[in-house]
Amino acid sequence: MALLPILCYPDPKLHTKAKPVEDFGARLRTLIDDMLVTMYSAKGIGLAATQVNVHEQLIVIDVSDRRNNPLVLVNPRQVWSSDETQFSEEGCLSVPGIYDQVLRHACVKVEAQDSQGRQRLMEAESLLAVCIQHEMDHLLGKVFVEYLSMLKRKRIKTKMLKAQRENHE
Ligand code: K1U
Ligand code: ZN
């Protein structure tokens, strides 16, 4: 199993739209294992393949307290969302150190395949619903800071670029 490098905002590759997964073979299993190890190691509750520069529709999530309940969503499709919305605090492993409030649907229903290609329908609420919407945005090439004001986004971009320059010195 390998730790994968995570793309950092404002890397333009984060805006790539992911393609459907078609092959459920050994390469996909290895990628899922590597993404789970990377997510746990970075102390995240989710990770989209886009963030590790693989532009395929694959998400891993674990919102459990014990970090022992991984969820793998392949080719996820949101089939229903509640009218009720709520603000909650989000962070992103691709935008380290930045947290802000984002408005999301309170509940969602998602159809997705599992790691072996079996079709599943799931309903999510609370943190899981927020995390699914955040990760599905990644697959569309959208980063959560795009929900924030232009001014906040500009400040975040400047801060990230400065940190990246300093890390390379
Ligand atoms: O996609 C990612 O970069 C992972 C991201 C997922 C996420 C966190 C919070 C709300 C929505 C989606 C993270 O895991 S950031 C780190 C984290 O564990 C966290 C940050 C803020 C609130 C709760 C958890
Ligand atoms: Zn993210």
Short mmCIF file of C-alpha atoms and ligand atoms in Angstrom, two decimals:
data_model
loop_
_atom_site.label_atom_id
_atom_site.label_comp_id
_atom_site.label_asym_id
_atom_site.label_seq_id
_atom_site.Cartn_x
_atom_site.Cartn_y
_atom_site.Cartn_z
CA MET A 1 0.00 0.00 0.00
CA ALA A 2 1.25 3.47 -0.87
CA LEU A 3 0.72 6.98 0.42
CA LEU A 4 -0.36 9.11 -2.52
CA PRO A 5 0.58 12.80 -2.92
CA ILE A 6 -2.46 15.11 -2.55
CA LEU A 7 -2.87 18.00 -5.00
CA CYS A 8 -2.96 21.41 -3.32
CA TYR A 9 -5.24 24.33 -4.24
CA PRO A 10 -4.90 26.28 -6.54
CA ASP A 11 -3.48 23.46 -8.68
CA PRO A 12 -5.51 23.60 -11.94
CA LYS A 13 -5.63 19.79 -12.04
CA LEU A 14 -8.18 20.00 -9.18
CA HIS A 15 -10.62 21.42 -11.75
CA THR A 16 -10.53 18.32 -13.98
CA LYS A 17 -13.87 16.53 -14.47
CA ALA A 18 -13.59 12.83 -13.57
CA LYS A 19 -14.56 10.07 -16.02
CA PRO A 20 -16.60 6.98 -15.07
CA VAL A 21 -14.73 3.93 -13.77
CA GLU A 22 -15.16 1.07 -16.24
CA ASP A 23 -12.64 -1.52 -15.09
CA PHE A 24 -13.22 -3.07 -11.64
CA GLY A 25 -9.99 -5.07 -11.72
CA ALA A 26 -6.83 -5.19 -9.60
CA ARG A 27 -5.74 -1.65 -10.49
CA LEU A 28 -8.94 -0.23 -8.95
CA ARG A 29 -8.51 -2.34 -5.77
CA THR A 30 -4.96 -1.03 -5.35
CA LEU A 31 -6.09 2.57 -5.93
CA ILE A 32 -8.88 2.18 -3.33
CA ASP A 33 -6.43 0.74 -0.76
CA ASP A 34 -3.92 3.53 -1.45
CA MET A 35 -6.62 6.22 -1.16
CA LEU A 36 -7.85 4.80 2.15
CA VAL A 37 -4.31 4.71 3.59
CA THR A 38 -3.74 8.27 2.32
CA MET A 39 -7.04 9.53 3.82
CA TYR A 40 -6.39 7.92 7.23
CA SER A 41 -2.80 9.11 7.30
CA ALA A 42 -3.87 12.70 6.50
CA LYS A 43 -6.62 12.47 9.20
CA GLY A 44 -9.33 13.24 6.66
CA ILE A 45 -12.89 11.95 6.65
CA GLY A 46 -12.99 11.70 2.85
CA LEU A 47 -10.87 11.72 -0.28
CA ALA A 48 -11.77 11.94 -3.98
CA ALA A 49 -9.58 10.38 -6.69
CA THR A 50 -9.26 13.86 -8.26
CA GLN A 51 -7.23 14.95 -5.21
CA VAL A 52 -4.61 12.30 -5.92
CA ASN A 53 -4.52 13.27 -9.60
CA VAL A 54 -6.58 10.31 -10.81
CA HIS A 55 -9.50 11.65 -12.82
CA GLU A 56 -11.96 8.81 -12.32
CA GLN A 57 -15.25 8.79 -10.38
CA LEU A 58 -14.09 7.26 -7.10
CA ILE A 59 -14.53 8.46 -3.51
CA VAL A 60 -13.51 7.01 -0.14
CA ILE A 61 -15.10 8.19 3.11
CA ASP A 62 -14.94 7.29 6.80
CA VAL A 63 -16.91 9.48 9.21
CA SER A 64 -16.87 6.91 12.04
CA ASP A 65 -15.33 7.89 15.40
CA ARG A 66 -13.18 4.76 15.46
CA ARG A 67 -12.04 5.23 11.84
CA ASN A 68 -12.96 1.64 11.06
CA ASN A 69 -15.96 2.00 8.75
CA PRO A 70 -14.68 2.83 5.24
CA LEU A 71 -17.18 3.60 2.52
CA VAL A 72 -16.19 3.31 -1.15
CA LEU A 73 -18.36 5.00 -3.79
CA VAL A 74 -17.60 4.32 -7.44
CA ASN A 75 -19.45 6.29 -10.16
CA PRO A 76 -21.69 8.03 -7.56
CA ARG A 77 -24.83 9.82 -8.77
CA GLN A 78 -27.01 12.00 -6.55
CA VAL A 79 -30.61 10.90 -7.19
CA TRP A 80 -32.37 12.99 -4.54
CA SER A 81 -31.61 15.85 -2.18
CA SER A 82 -33.70 17.39 0.60
CA ASP A 83 -35.13 20.90 0.29
CA GLU A 84 -33.80 21.47 3.78
CA THR A 85 -30.30 22.92 3.74
CA GLN A 86 -27.80 23.63 6.48
CA PHE A 87 -24.51 25.42 6.99
CA SER A 88 -21.65 23.35 8.37
CA GLU A 89 -17.93 23.77 8.74
CA GLU A 90 -15.86 22.20 5.98
CA GLY A 91 -12.19 21.65 5.50
CA CYS A 92 -10.27 20.07 2.62
CA LEU A 93 -7.05 18.07 2.46
CA SER A 94 -6.27 20.02 -0.74
CA VAL A 95 -6.65 23.35 1.08
CA PRO A 96 -4.80 22.65 4.35
CA GLY A 97 -5.55 24.89 7.33
CA ILE A 98 -8.65 26.53 5.82
CA TYR A 99 -12.09 25.91 7.32
CA ASP A 100 -15.33 27.72 6.53
CA GLN A 101 -19.10 27.39 6.56
CA VAL A 102 -20.74 25.96 3.44
CA LEU A 103 -24.47 25.55 2.73
CA ARG A 104 -25.41 22.00 1.68
CA HIS A 105 -28.50 19.81 1.40
CA ALA A 106 -29.25 18.28 4.81
CA CYS A 107 -29.96 14.82 3.29
CA VAL A 108 -29.04 13.16 0.00
CA LYS A 109 -29.72 9.85 -1.74
CA VAL A 110 -26.86 8.54 -3.85
CA GLU A 111 -26.63 5.64 -6.25
CA ALA A 112 -23.13 4.24 -6.61
CA GLN A 113 -21.21 1.06 -7.29
CA ASP A 114 -19.06 -0.62 -4.65
CA SER A 115 -15.48 -1.77 -5.17
CA GLN A 116 -16.73 -4.88 -6.99
CA GLY A 117 -19.12 -3.04 -9.28
CA ARG A 118 -22.34 -3.90 -7.41
CA GLN A 119 -24.98 -1.14 -7.62
CA ARG A 120 -26.03 0.38 -4.27
CA LEU A 121 -28.53 3.04 -3.16
CA MET A 122 -27.78 4.91 0.04
CA GLU A 123 -29.34 7.72 2.03
CA ALA A 124 -27.14 10.05 4.06
CA GLU A 125 -27.64 12.84 6.59
CA SER A 126 -25.49 14.97 8.92
CA LEU A 127 -21.71 14.83 8.43
CA LEU A 128 -21.91 11.92 5.97
CA ALA A 129 -24.25 13.92 3.69
CA VAL A 130 -21.93 16.94 3.85
CA CYS A 131 -18.88 14.81 3.12
CA ILE A 132 -20.54 13.03 0.15
CA GLN A 133 -21.54 16.39 -1.41
CA HIS A 134 -18.01 17.79 -0.84
CA GLU A 135 -16.36 14.73 -2.42
CA MET A 136 -18.80 14.59 -5.36
CA ASP A 137 -17.93 18.24 -6.04
CA HIS A 138 -14.25 17.20 -6.32
CA LEU A 139 -15.22 14.72 -9.07
CA LEU A 140 -16.82 17.63 -10.95
CA GLY A 141 -13.64 19.68 -10.53
CA LYS A 142 -15.07 21.92 -7.81
CA VAL A 143 -13.26 22.82 -4.56
CA PHE A 144 -15.27 23.99 -1.51
CA VAL A 145 -13.60 27.44 -1.50
CA GLU A 146 -15.58 28.17 -4.69
CA TYR A 147 -18.65 28.56 -2.44
CA LEU A 148 -16.93 31.39 -0.56
CA SER A 149 -16.78 35.07 -1.51
CA MET A 150 -14.37 36.27 -4.20
CA LEU A 151 -12.41 38.16 -1.52
CA LYS A 152 -12.01 35.07 0.72
CA ARG A 153 -11.02 32.94 -2.27
CA LYS A 154 -8.39 35.46 -3.32
CA ARG A 155 -6.92 35.54 0.20
CA ILE A 156 -6.88 31.72 0.39
CA LYS A 157 -5.17 31.47 -3.01
CA THR A 158 -2.48 33.95 -1.94
CA LYS A 159 -1.94 32.11 1.38
CA MET A 160 -1.66 28.70 -0.32
CA LEU A 161 0.78 29.95 -2.98
CA LYS A 162 2.95 31.59 -0.28
CA ALA A 163 2.99 28.36 1.79
CA GLN A 164 3.88 26.33 -1.31
CA ARG A 165 6.75 28.72 -2.18
CA GLU A 166 8.09 28.51 1.38
CA ASN A 167 7.89 24.69 1.35
CA HIS A 168 10.05 24.61 -1.78
CA GLU A 169 12.75 26.95 -0.38
O1 K1U B 1 -12.10 16.08 0.57
C1 K1U B 1 -11.29 16.28 1.44
O2 K1U B 1 -10.35 17.01 1.23
C2 K1U B 1 -11.45 15.66 2.80
C3 K1U B 1 -12.20 16.55 3.76
C4 K1U B 1 -13.65 16.10 3.79
C5 K1U B 1 -14.62 17.01 4.48
C6 K1U B 1 -14.41 17.53 5.74
C7 K1U B 1 -15.36 18.32 6.34
C8 K1U B 1 -16.54 18.59 5.69
C9 K1U B 1 -16.74 18.08 4.44
C10 K1U B 1 -15.79 17.29 3.84
C11 K1U B 1 -11.56 16.40 5.13
O3 K1U B 1 -11.49 15.36 5.67
S1 K1U B 1 -10.92 17.83 5.87
C12 K1U B 1 -10.31 17.34 7.45
C13 K1U B 1 -11.34 16.95 8.45
O4 K1U B 1 -11.28 15.85 8.91
C14 K1U B 1 -12.46 17.84 8.87
C15 K1U B 1 -12.44 19.19 8.69
C16 K1U B 1 -13.52 20.00 9.10
C17 K1U B 1 -14.61 19.42 9.72
C18 K1U B 1 -14.64 18.03 9.91
C19 K1U B 1 -13.56 17.26 9.52
ZN ZN B 2 -11.82 18.33 -0.30
#
